[in-house]
JSON list of C-alpha atoms in Angstrom, two decimals:
[
{"chain": "A", "resi": 1, "resn": "MET", "atom": "CA", "xyz": [-0.01, 0.00, -0.02]},
{"chain": "A", "resi": 2, "resn": "ALA", "atom": "CA", "xyz": [2.81, 2.27, 0.76]},
{"chain": "A", "resi": 3, "resn": "GLY", "atom": "CA", "xyz": [4.52, 1.37, -2.45]},
{"chain": "A", "resi": 4, "resn": "ALA", "atom": "CA", "xyz": [1.26, 2.12, -4.36]},
{"chain": "A", "resi": 5, "resn": "ARG", "atom": "CA", "xyz": [1.26, 5.54, -2.85]},
{"chain": "A", "resi": 6, "resn": "ARG", "atom": "CA", "xyz": [4.85, 6.21, -3.70]},
{"chain": "A", "resi": 7, "resn": "GLY", "atom": "CA", "xyz": [4.93, 5.05, -7.30]},
{"chain": "A", "resi": 8, "resn": "GLY", "atom": "CA", "xyz": [1.33, 4.40, -8.18]},
{"chain": "A", "resi": 9, "resn": "GLY", "atom": "CA", "xyz": [-1.18, 6.70, -9.68]},
{"chain": "A", "resi": 10, "resn": "ALA", "atom": "CA", "xyz": [-0.70, 9.24, -6.90]},
{"chain": "A", "resi": 11, "resn": "ARG", "atom": "CA", "xyz": [1.84, 11.91, -7.32]},
{"chain": "A", "resi": 12, "resn": "ALA", "atom": "CA", "xyz": [5.06, 11.29, -5.57]},
{"chain": "A", "resi": 13, "resn": "TRP", "atom": "CA", "xyz": [5.94, 13.63, -2.71]},
{"chain": "A", "resi": 14, "resn": "ARG", "atom": "CA", "xyz": [8.81, 15.94, -3.37]},
{"chain": "A", "resi": 15, "resn": "PRO", "atom": "CA", "xyz": [10.14, 18.52, -0.92]},
{"chain": "A", "resi": 16, "resn": "ARG", "atom": "CA", "xyz": [9.96, 22.14, -2.21]},
{"chain": "A", "resi": 17, "resn": "ARG", "atom": "CA", "xyz": [13.12, 24.00, -2.89]},
{"chain": "A", "resi": 18, "resn": "ALA", "atom": "CA", "xyz": [13.83, 27.03, -0.92]},
{"chain": "A", "resi": 19, "resn": "LEU", "atom": "CA", "xyz": [12.96, 30.27, -2.62]},
{"chain": "A", "resi": 20, "resn": "GLY", "atom": "CA", "xyz": [15.75, 32.17, -4.29]},
{"chain": "A", "resi": 21, "resn": "GLY", "atom": "CA", "xyz": [17.92, 29.11, -4.58]},
{"chain": "A", "resi": 22, "resn": "GLY", "atom": "CA", "xyz": [21.51, 29.81, -4.40]},
{"chain": "A", "resi": 23, "resn": "ALA", "atom": "CA", "xyz": [24.33, 28.25, -6.31]},
{"chain": "A", "resi": 24, "resn": "ASP", "atom": "CA", "xyz": [25.23, 25.93, -3.50]},
{"chain": "A", "resi": 25, "resn": "GLU", "atom": "CA", "xyz": [21.72, 24.35, -3.18]},
{"chain": "A", "resi": 26, "resn": "GLN", "atom": "CA", "xyz": [21.08, 20.96, -4.70]},
{"chain": "A", "resi": 27, "resn": "PRO", "atom": "CA", "xyz": [17.90, 20.30, -6.64]},
{"chain": "A", "resi": 28, "resn": "GLY", "atom": "CA", "xyz": [15.27, 18.35, -4.69]},
{"chain": "A", "resi": 29, "resn": "ARG", "atom": "CA", "xyz": [16.89, 19.03, -1.32]},
{"chain": "A", "resi": 30, "resn": "CYS", "atom": "CA", "xyz": [14.72, 20.76, 1.40]},
{"chain": "A", "resi": 31, "resn": "THR", "atom": "CA", "xyz": [16.35, 23.68, 3.12]},
{"chain": "A", "resi": 32, "resn": "VAL", "atom": "CA", "xyz": [15.34, 24.29, 6.75]},
{"chain": "A", "resi": 33, "resn": "THR", "atom": "CA", "xyz": [16.04, 27.67, 8.42]},
{"chain": "A", "resi": 34, "resn": "PRO", "atom": "CA", "xyz": [16.73, 27.04, 12.16]},
{"chain": "A", "resi": 35, "resn": "MET", "atom": "CA", "xyz": [14.73, 29.16, 14.59]},
{"chain": "A", "resi": 36, "resn": "THR", "atom": "CA", "xyz": [16.71, 31.46, 16.79]},
{"chain": "A", "resi": 37, "resn": "THR", "atom": "CA", "xyz": [16.02, 33.17, 20.04]},
{"chain": "A", "resi": 38, "resn": "GLU", "atom": "CA", "xyz": [17.84, 36.34, 19.10]},
{"chain": "A", "resi": 39, "resn": "THR", "atom": "CA", "xyz": [16.23, 39.62, 20.13]},
{"chain": "A", "resi": 40, "resn": "VAL", "atom": "CA", "xyz": [14.94, 41.89, 17.49]},
{"chain": "A", "resi": 41, "resn": "PRO", "atom": "CA", "xyz": [17.50, 44.67, 16.75]},
{"chain": "A", "resi": 42, "resn": "ALA", "atom": "CA", "xyz": [16.75, 48.13, 17.90]},
{"chain": "A", "resi": 43, "resn": "PRO", "atom": "CA", "xyz": [15.39, 50.47, 15.32]},
{"chain": "A", "resi": 44, "resn": "PRO", "atom": "CA", "xyz": [17.87, 52.80, 13.76]},
{"chain": "A", "resi": 45, "resn": "PRO", "atom": "CA", "xyz": [18.08, 56.31, 15.28]},
{"chain": "A", "resi": 46, "resn": "PRO", "atom": "CA", "xyz": [15.68, 58.80, 13.88]},
{"chain": "A", "resi": 47, "resn": "HIS", "atom": "CA", "xyz": [16.69, 60.52, 10.69]},
{"chain": "A", "resi": 48, "resn": "TYR", "atom": "CA", "xyz": [17.23, 64.17, 11.53]},
{"chain": "A", "resi": 49, "resn": "GLY", "atom": "CA", "xyz": [15.95, 65.40, 8.14]},
{"chain": "A", "resi": 50, "resn": "GLY", "atom": "CA", "xyz": [16.17, 68.87, 6.78]},
{"chain": "A", "resi": 51, "resn": "SER", "atom": "CA", "xyz": [17.38, 70.61, 3.71]},
{"chain": "A", "resi": 52, "resn": "ASP", "atom": "CA", "xyz": [19.92, 72.76, 5.58]},
{"chain": "A", "resi": 53, "resn": "ARG", "atom": "CA", "xyz": [22.29, 72.40, 8.56]},
{"chain": "A", "resi": 54, "resn": "VAL", "atom": "CA", "xyz": [20.23, 74.63, 10.82]},
{"chain": "A", "resi": 55, "resn": "SER", "atom": "CA", "xyz": [17.14, 72.42, 10.46]},
{"chain": "A", "resi": 56, "resn": "ARG", "atom": "CA", "xyz": [19.19, 69.26, 11.04]},
{"chain": "A", "resi": 57, "resn": "THR", "atom": "CA", "xyz": [20.77, 70.75, 14.14]},
{"chain": "A", "resi": 58, "resn": "LEU", "atom": "CA", "xyz": [17.43, 71.81, 15.59]},
{"chain": "A", "resi": 59, "resn": "ASN", "atom": "CA", "xyz": [15.86, 68.48, 14.87]},
{"chain": "A", "resi": 60, "resn": "ARG", "atom": "CA", "xyz": [18.82, 66.73, 16.51]},
{"chain": "A", "resi": 61, "resn": "LEU", "atom": "CA", "xyz": [18.46, 68.91, 19.60]},
{"chain": "A", "resi": 62, "resn": "TRP", "atom": "CA", "xyz": [14.67, 68.33, 19.82]},
{"chain": "A", "resi": 63, "resn": "TYR", "atom": "CA", "xyz": [14.86, 64.49, 19.52]},
{"chain": "A", "resi": 64, "resn": "GLY", "atom": "CA", "xyz": [17.92, 64.17, 21.70]},
{"chain": "A", "resi": 65, "resn": "SER", "atom": "CA", "xyz": [17.02, 66.50, 24.53]},
{"chain": "A", "resi": 66, "resn": "PRO", "atom": "CA", "xyz": [15.31, 65.48, 27.79]},
{"chain": "A", "resi": 67, "resn": "VAL", "atom": "CA", "xyz": [11.52, 65.71, 27.90]},
{"chain": "A", "resi": 68, "resn": "TRP", "atom": "CA", "xyz": [11.60, 68.79, 30.29]},
{"chain": "A", "resi": 69, "resn": "VAL", "atom": "CA", "xyz": [13.61, 70.99, 28.04]},
{"chain": "A", "resi": 70, "resn": "ALA", "atom": "CA", "xyz": [10.71, 72.18, 25.74]},
{"chain": "A", "resi": 71, "resn": "PRO", "atom": "CA", "xyz": [8.33, 73.05, 28.60]},
{"chain": "A", "resi": 72, "resn": "ALA", "atom": "CA", "xyz": [11.11, 74.74, 30.53]},
{"chain": "A", "resi": 73, "resn": "ALA", "atom": "CA", "xyz": [12.06, 76.84, 27.44]},
{"chain": "A", "resi": 74, "resn": "MET", "atom": "CA", "xyz": [8.49, 77.83, 26.91]},
{"chain": "A", "resi": 75, "resn": "LEU", "atom": "CA", "xyz": [8.07, 78.77, 30.55]},
{"chain": "A", "resi": 76, "resn": "ALA", "atom": "CA", "xyz": [11.32, 80.85, 30.37]},
{"chain": "A", "resi": 77, "resn": "CYS", "atom": "CA", "xyz": [9.86, 82.67, 27.30]},
{"chain": "A", "resi": 78, "resn": "MET", "atom": "CA", "xyz": [6.58, 83.45, 29.07]},
{"chain": "A", "resi": 79, "resn": "GLY", "atom": "CA", "xyz": [8.51, 84.60, 32.21]},
{"chain": "A", "resi": 80, "resn": "SER", "atom": "CA", "xyz": [10.70, 86.88, 30.13]},
{"chain": "A", "resi": 81, "resn": "ALA", "atom": "CA", "xyz": [7.76, 88.48, 28.49]},
{"chain": "A", "resi": 82, "resn": "LEU", "atom": "CA", "xyz": [5.98, 89.10, 31.82]},
{"chain": "A", "resi": 83, "resn": "ALA", "atom": "CA", "xyz": [9.26, 90.47, 33.32]},
{"chain": "A", "resi": 84, "resn": "TYR", "atom": "CA", "xyz": [9.62, 92.87, 30.33]},
{"chain": "A", "resi": 85, "resn": "THR", "atom": "CA", "xyz": [5.95, 93.82, 30.71]},
{"chain": "A", "resi": 86, "resn": "GLU", "atom": "CA", "xyz": [6.47, 94.65, 34.39]},
{"chain": "A", "resi": 87, "resn": "LEU", "atom": "CA", "xyz": [9.62, 96.59, 33.78]},
{"chain": "A", "resi": 88, "resn": "ALA", "atom": "CA", "xyz": [8.35, 98.53, 30.84]},
{"chain": "A", "resi": 89, "resn": "HIS", "atom": "CA", "xyz": [5.20, 99.68, 32.69]},
{"chain": "A", "resi": 90, "resn": "PRO", "atom": "CA", "xyz": [3.15, 100.21, 29.43]},
{"chain": "A", "resi": 91, "resn": "THR", "atom": "CA", "xyz": [0.29, 101.89, 31.14]},
{"chain": "A", "resi": 92, "resn": "GLN", "atom": "CA", "xyz": [2.51, 105.04, 31.73]},
{"chain": "A", "resi": 93, "resn": "ALA", "atom": "CA", "xyz": [4.25, 104.95, 28.35]},
{"chain": "A", "resi": 94, "resn": "GLY", "atom": "CA", "xyz": [3.88, 107.91, 25.95]},
{"chain": "A", "resi": 95, "resn": "ALA", "atom": "CA", "xyz": [2.99, 107.77, 22.26]},
{"chain": "A", "resi": 96, "resn": "GLY", "atom": "CA", "xyz": [6.58, 107.20, 21.15]},
{"chain": "A", "resi": 97, "resn": "ASP", "atom": "CA", "xyz": [7.82, 105.18, 24.07]},
{"chain": "A", "resi": 98, "resn": "ALA", "atom": "CA", "xyz": [8.54, 101.51, 23.92]},
{"chain": "A", "resi": 99, "resn": "PRO", "atom": "CA", "xyz": [6.60, 99.33, 23.50]},
{"chain": "A", "resi": 100, "resn": "SER", "atom": "CA", "xyz": [4.88, 101.29, 20.68]},
{"chain": "A", "resi": 101, "resn": "CYS", "atom": "CA", "xyz": [2.55, 100.30, 17.93]},
{"chain": "A", "resi": 102, "resn": "LEU", "atom": "CA", "xyz": [3.78, 101.48, 14.59]},
{"chain": "A", "resi": 103, "resn": "LEU", "atom": "CA", "xyz": [0.33, 101.37, 12.93]},
{"chain": "A", "resi": 104, "resn": "LYS", "atom": "CA", "xyz": [-1.23, 103.49, 15.70]},
{"chain": "A", "resi": 105, "resn": "TYR", "atom": "CA", "xyz": [1.75, 105.85, 15.84]},
{"chain": "A", "resi": 106, "resn": "THR", "atom": "CA", "xyz": [1.52, 106.68, 12.14]},
{"chain": "A", "resi": 107, "resn": "THR", "atom": "CA", "xyz": [-2.17, 106.35, 11.32]},
{"chain": "A", "resi": 108, "resn": "GLY", "atom": "CA", "xyz": [-4.05, 106.79, 14.60]},
{"chain": "A", "resi": 109, "resn": "PHE", "atom": "CA", "xyz": [-5.86, 103.42, 14.04]},
{"chain": "A", "resi": 110, "resn": "ILE", "atom": "CA", "xyz": [-5.43, 100.73, 16.65]},
{"chain": "A", "resi": 111, "resn": "CYS", "atom": "CA", "xyz": [-4.27, 97.34, 15.35]},
{"chain": "A", "resi": 112, "resn": "PRO", "atom": "CA", "xyz": [-5.70, 93.97, 16.40]},
{"chain": "A", "resi": 113, "resn": "GLY", "atom": "CA", "xyz": [-3.06, 93.61, 19.07]},
{"chain": "A", "resi": 114, "resn": "CYS", "atom": "CA", "xyz": [-3.15, 97.12, 20.45]},
{"chain": "A", "resi": 115, "resn": "GLY", "atom": "CA", "xyz": [-3.66, 97.12, 24.21]},
{"chain": "A", "resi": 116, "resn": "GLY", "atom": "CA", "xyz": [-2.44, 93.54, 24.75]},
{"chain": "A", "resi": 117, "resn": "THR", "atom": "CA", "xyz": [0.68, 94.51, 26.71]},
{"chain": "A", "resi": 118, "resn": "ARG", "atom": "CA", "xyz": [-1.36, 96.87, 28.89]},
{"chain": "A", "resi": 119, "resn": "ALA", "atom": "CA", "xyz": [-3.97, 94.14, 29.39]},
{"chain": "A", "resi": 120, "resn": "ALA", "atom": "CA", "xyz": [-1.23, 91.82, 30.49]},
{"chain": "A", "resi": 121, "resn": "TRP", "atom": "CA", "xyz": [0.09, 94.30, 32.93]},
{"chain": "A", "resi": 122, "resn": "TYR", "atom": "CA", "xyz": [-3.32, 94.90, 34.45]},
{"chain": "A", "resi": 123, "resn": "LEU", "atom": "CA", "xyz": [-3.87, 91.08, 34.66]},
{"chain": "A", "resi": 124, "resn": "MET", "atom": "CA", "xyz": [-0.57, 90.78, 36.49]},
{"chain": "A", "resi": 125, "resn": "HIS", "atom": "CA", "xyz": [-1.79, 93.38, 39.06]},
{"chain": "A", "resi": 126, "resn": "GLY", "atom": "CA", "xyz": [-5.25, 91.80, 39.45]},
{"chain": "A", "resi": 127, "resn": "ASP", "atom": "CA", "xyz": [-7.23, 94.55, 37.73]},
{"chain": "A", "resi": 128, "resn": "LEU", "atom": "CA", "xyz": [-9.59, 92.47, 35.45]},
{"chain": "A", "resi": 129, "resn": "PRO", "atom": "CA", "xyz": [-11.85, 95.33, 34.36]},
{"chain": "A", "resi": 130, "resn": "ALA", "atom": "CA", "xyz": [-8.95, 97.50, 33.21]},
{"chain": "A", "resi": 131, "resn": "ALA", "atom": "CA", "xyz": [-7.44, 94.58, 31.42]},
{"chain": "A", "resi": 132, "resn": "ALA", "atom": "CA", "xyz": [-10.64, 93.70, 29.59]},
{"chain": "A", "resi": 133, "resn": "ARG", "atom": "CA", "xyz": [-11.03, 97.40, 28.60]},
{"chain": "A", "resi": 134, "resn": "HIS", "atom": "CA", "xyz": [-7.69, 97.44, 26.97]},
{"chain": "A", "resi": 135, "resn": "HIS", "atom": "CA", "xyz": [-7.95, 93.98, 25.21]},
{"chain": "A", "resi": 136, "resn": "ALA", "atom": "CA", "xyz": [-11.01, 91.89, 25.86]},
{"chain": "A", "resi": 137, "resn": "LEU", "atom": "CA", "xyz": [-10.10, 88.98, 23.57]},
{"chain": "A", "resi": 138, "resn": "PHE", "atom": "CA", "xyz": [-6.64, 88.75, 25.09]},
{"chain": "A", "resi": 139, "resn": "VAL", "atom": "CA", "xyz": [-8.17, 88.45, 28.53]},
{"chain": "A", "resi": 140, "resn": "PHE", "atom": "CA", "xyz": [-10.65, 85.92, 27.20]},
{"chain": "A", "resi": 141, "resn": "ALA", "atom": "CA", "xyz": [-7.89, 83.74, 25.68]},
{"chain": "A", "resi": 142, "resn": "VAL", "atom": "CA", "xyz": [-5.43, 83.80, 28.54]},
{"chain": "A", "resi": 143, "resn": "PRO", "atom": "CA", "xyz": [-7.12, 81.12, 30.69]},
{"chain": "A", "resi": 144, "resn": "PHE", "atom": "CA", "xyz": [-7.37, 78.73, 27.70]},
{"chain": "A", "resi": 145, "resn": "LEU", "atom": "CA", "xyz": [-3.72, 79.34, 26.80]},
{"chain": "A", "resi": 146, "resn": "LEU", "atom": "CA", "xyz": [-2.56, 78.67, 30.27]},
{"chain": "A", "resi": 147, "resn": "TYR", "atom": "CA", "xyz": [-4.58, 75.48, 30.59]},
{"chain": "A", "resi": 148, "resn": "MET", "atom": "CA", "xyz": [-3.13, 74.23, 27.22]},
{"chain": "A", "resi": 149, "resn": "TYR", "atom": "CA", "xyz": [0.39, 74.83, 28.50]},
{"chain": "A", "resi": 150, "resn": "VAL", "atom": "CA", "xyz": [-0.25, 73.11, 31.87]},
{"chain": "A", "resi": 151, "resn": "ALA", "atom": "CA", "xyz": [-1.86, 70.09, 30.23]},
{"chain": "A", "resi": 152, "resn": "TRP", "atom": "CA", "xyz": [0.87, 69.70, 27.58]},
{"chain": "A", "resi": 153, "resn": "ALA", "atom": "CA", "xyz": [3.77, 70.25, 30.02]},
{"chain": "A", "resi": 154, "resn": "GLY", "atom": "CA", "xyz": [2.21, 68.08, 32.76]},
{"chain": "A", "resi": 155, "resn": "ARG", "atom": "CA", "xyz": [1.68, 65.19, 30.38]},
{"chain": "A", "resi": 156, "resn": "ARG", "atom": "CA", "xyz": [5.17, 65.53, 28.83]},
{"chain": "A", "resi": 157, "resn": "VAL", "atom": "CA", "xyz": [7.14, 65.90, 32.05]},
{"chain": "A", "resi": 158, "resn": "PHE", "atom": "CA", "xyz": [5.10, 64.29, 34.88]},
{"chain": "A", "resi": 159, "resn": "GLY", "atom": "CA", "xyz": [2.72, 61.97, 32.81]},
{"chain": "A", "resi": 160, "resn": "TRP", "atom": "CA", "xyz": [-0.37, 63.69, 34.00]},
{"chain": "A", "resi": 161, "resn": "LYS", "atom": "CA", "xyz": [-3.62, 62.62, 32.33]},
{"chain": "A", "resi": 162, "resn": "LEU", "atom": "CA", "xyz": [-5.25, 66.03, 31.96]},
{"chain": "A", "resi": 163, "resn": "PRO", "atom": "CA", "xyz": [-7.65, 66.33, 28.99]},
{"chain": "A", "resi": 164, "resn": "GLN", "atom": "CA", "xyz": [-5.92, 68.04, 26.07]},
{"chain": "A", "resi": 165, "resn": "LEU", "atom": "CA", "xyz": [-7.63, 71.14, 24.73]},
{"chain": "A", "resi": 166, "resn": "THR", "atom": "CA", "xyz": [-7.47, 70.87, 20.91]},
{"chain": "A", "resi": 167, "resn": "LEU", "atom": "CA", "xyz": [-8.36, 73.72, 18.70]},
{"chain": "A", "resi": 168, "resn": "GLY", "atom": "CA", "xyz": [-9.70, 72.65, 15.36]},
{"chain": "A", "resi": 169, "resn": "PRO", "atom": "CA", "xyz": [-9.81, 74.77, 12.18]},
{"chain": "A", "resi": 170, "resn": "LYS", "atom": "CA", "xyz": [-13.39, 75.76, 12.79]},
{"chain": "A", "resi": 171, "resn": "VAL", "atom": "CA", "xyz": [-12.72, 77.03, 16.36]},
{"chain": "A", "resi": 172, "resn": "LEU", "atom": "CA", "xyz": [-9.62, 78.99, 15.18]},
{"chain": "A", "resi": 173, "resn": "GLY", "atom": "CA", "xyz": [-11.60, 80.38, 12.22]},
{"chain": "A", "resi": 174, "resn": "VAL", "atom": "CA", "xyz": [-14.44, 81.57, 14.46]},
{"chain": "A", "resi": 175, "resn": "PHE", "atom": "CA", "xyz": [-12.04, 83.21, 16.94]},
{"chain": "A", "resi": 176, "resn": "LEU", "atom": "CA", "xyz": [-10.12, 84.91, 14.22]},
{"chain": "A", "resi": 177, "resn": "ALA", "atom": "CA", "xyz": [-13.35, 86.17, 12.66]},
{"chain": "A", "resi": 178, "resn": "VAL", "atom": "CA", "xyz": [-14.58, 87.51, 15.95]},
{"chain": "A", "resi": 179, "resn": "TRP", "atom": "CA", "xyz": [-11.20, 89.16, 16.56]},
{"chain": "A", "resi": 180, "resn": "GLY", "atom": "CA", "xyz": [-11.31, 90.86, 13.19]},
{"chain": "A", "resi": 181, "resn": "VAL", "atom": "CA", "xyz": [-14.80, 92.25, 13.72]},
{"chain": "A", "resi": 182, "resn": "TRP", "atom": "CA", "xyz": [-13.90, 93.41, 17.17]},
{"chain": "A", "resi": 183, "resn": "SER", "atom": "CA", "xyz": [-10.77, 95.05, 15.86]},
{"chain": "A", "resi": 184, "resn": "VAL", "atom": "CA", "xyz": [-12.89, 97.05, 13.40]},
{"chain": "A", "resi": 185, "resn": "LEU", "atom": "CA", "xyz": [-15.58, 97.93, 15.93]},
{"chain": "A", "resi": 186, "resn": "ARG", "atom": "CA", "xyz": [-13.08, 99.31, 18.50]},
{"chain": "A", "resi": 187, "resn": "ASN", "atom": "CA", "xyz": [-11.86, 101.85, 15.87]},
{"chain": "A", "resi": 188, "resn": "LEU", "atom": "CA", "xyz": [-15.35, 103.30, 15.34]},
{"chain": "A", "resi": 189, "resn": "PRO", "atom": "CA", "xyz": [-15.52, 106.96, 16.58]},
{"chain": "A", "resi": 190, "resn": "TRP", "atom": "CA", "xyz": [-18.79, 106.84, 18.44]},
{"chain": "A", "resi": 191, "resn": "ALA", "atom": "CA", "xyz": [-20.13, 105.39, 21.66]},
{"chain": "A", "resi": 192, "resn": "PRO", "atom": "CA", "xyz": [-20.15, 102.69, 22.95]},
{"chain": "A", "resi": 193, "resn": "PHE", "atom": "CA", "xyz": [-17.16, 101.58, 20.73]},
{"chain": "A", "resi": 194, "resn": "THR", "atom": "CA", "xyz": [-15.05, 104.51, 21.87]},
{"chain": "A", "resi": 195, "resn": "TRP", "atom": "CA", "xyz": [-14.86, 102.82, 25.24]},
{"chain": "A", "resi": 196, "resn": "PHE", "atom": "CA", "xyz": [-12.61, 100.13, 23.76]},
{"chain": "A", "resi": 197, "resn": "TYR", "atom": "CA", "xyz": [-10.18, 102.71, 22.10]},
{"chain": "A", "resi": 198, "resn": "VAL", "atom": "CA", "xyz": [-6.80, 102.43, 23.74]}
]
């Protein structure tokens, strides 16, 4: 019966050759690849892409730096801006004193950002009504910006699970549209819009 299977009407069993047979392989011989317990090699280091040397250097610093460096750098920038605002005392600055808005200085119109530095100064000193009078949208945005920073930095450095506040294109579009309309209204020369002129 076994002989009938081997040479009879049934097709004789032949081992398959290994794919991509090399020159040292013999026809009809089965090649077995032994299983190994080697660990998977670590992935190669990230490619610090960039078309110029500055981009590659910045990418290398970003990927190779500790996780706390970016939050600390942003905190240092915010602290420097607040220190400058405190030292400059913008509420007592004259028309040509620093910090000065070039658009307002030359045309008399206030730009979308006019009053932001004074609003920050009043917020630092706890005067919320004066801050809102100088730049209401800045005062509105500050709590959201601070929360976004705390949630991002806390997750990156300490692993906190605070919900991330994501701003989609629609939200940003609505905010920019409101900011644009408000910037036009605060330039109108009649009440109640003159209250927002700074």
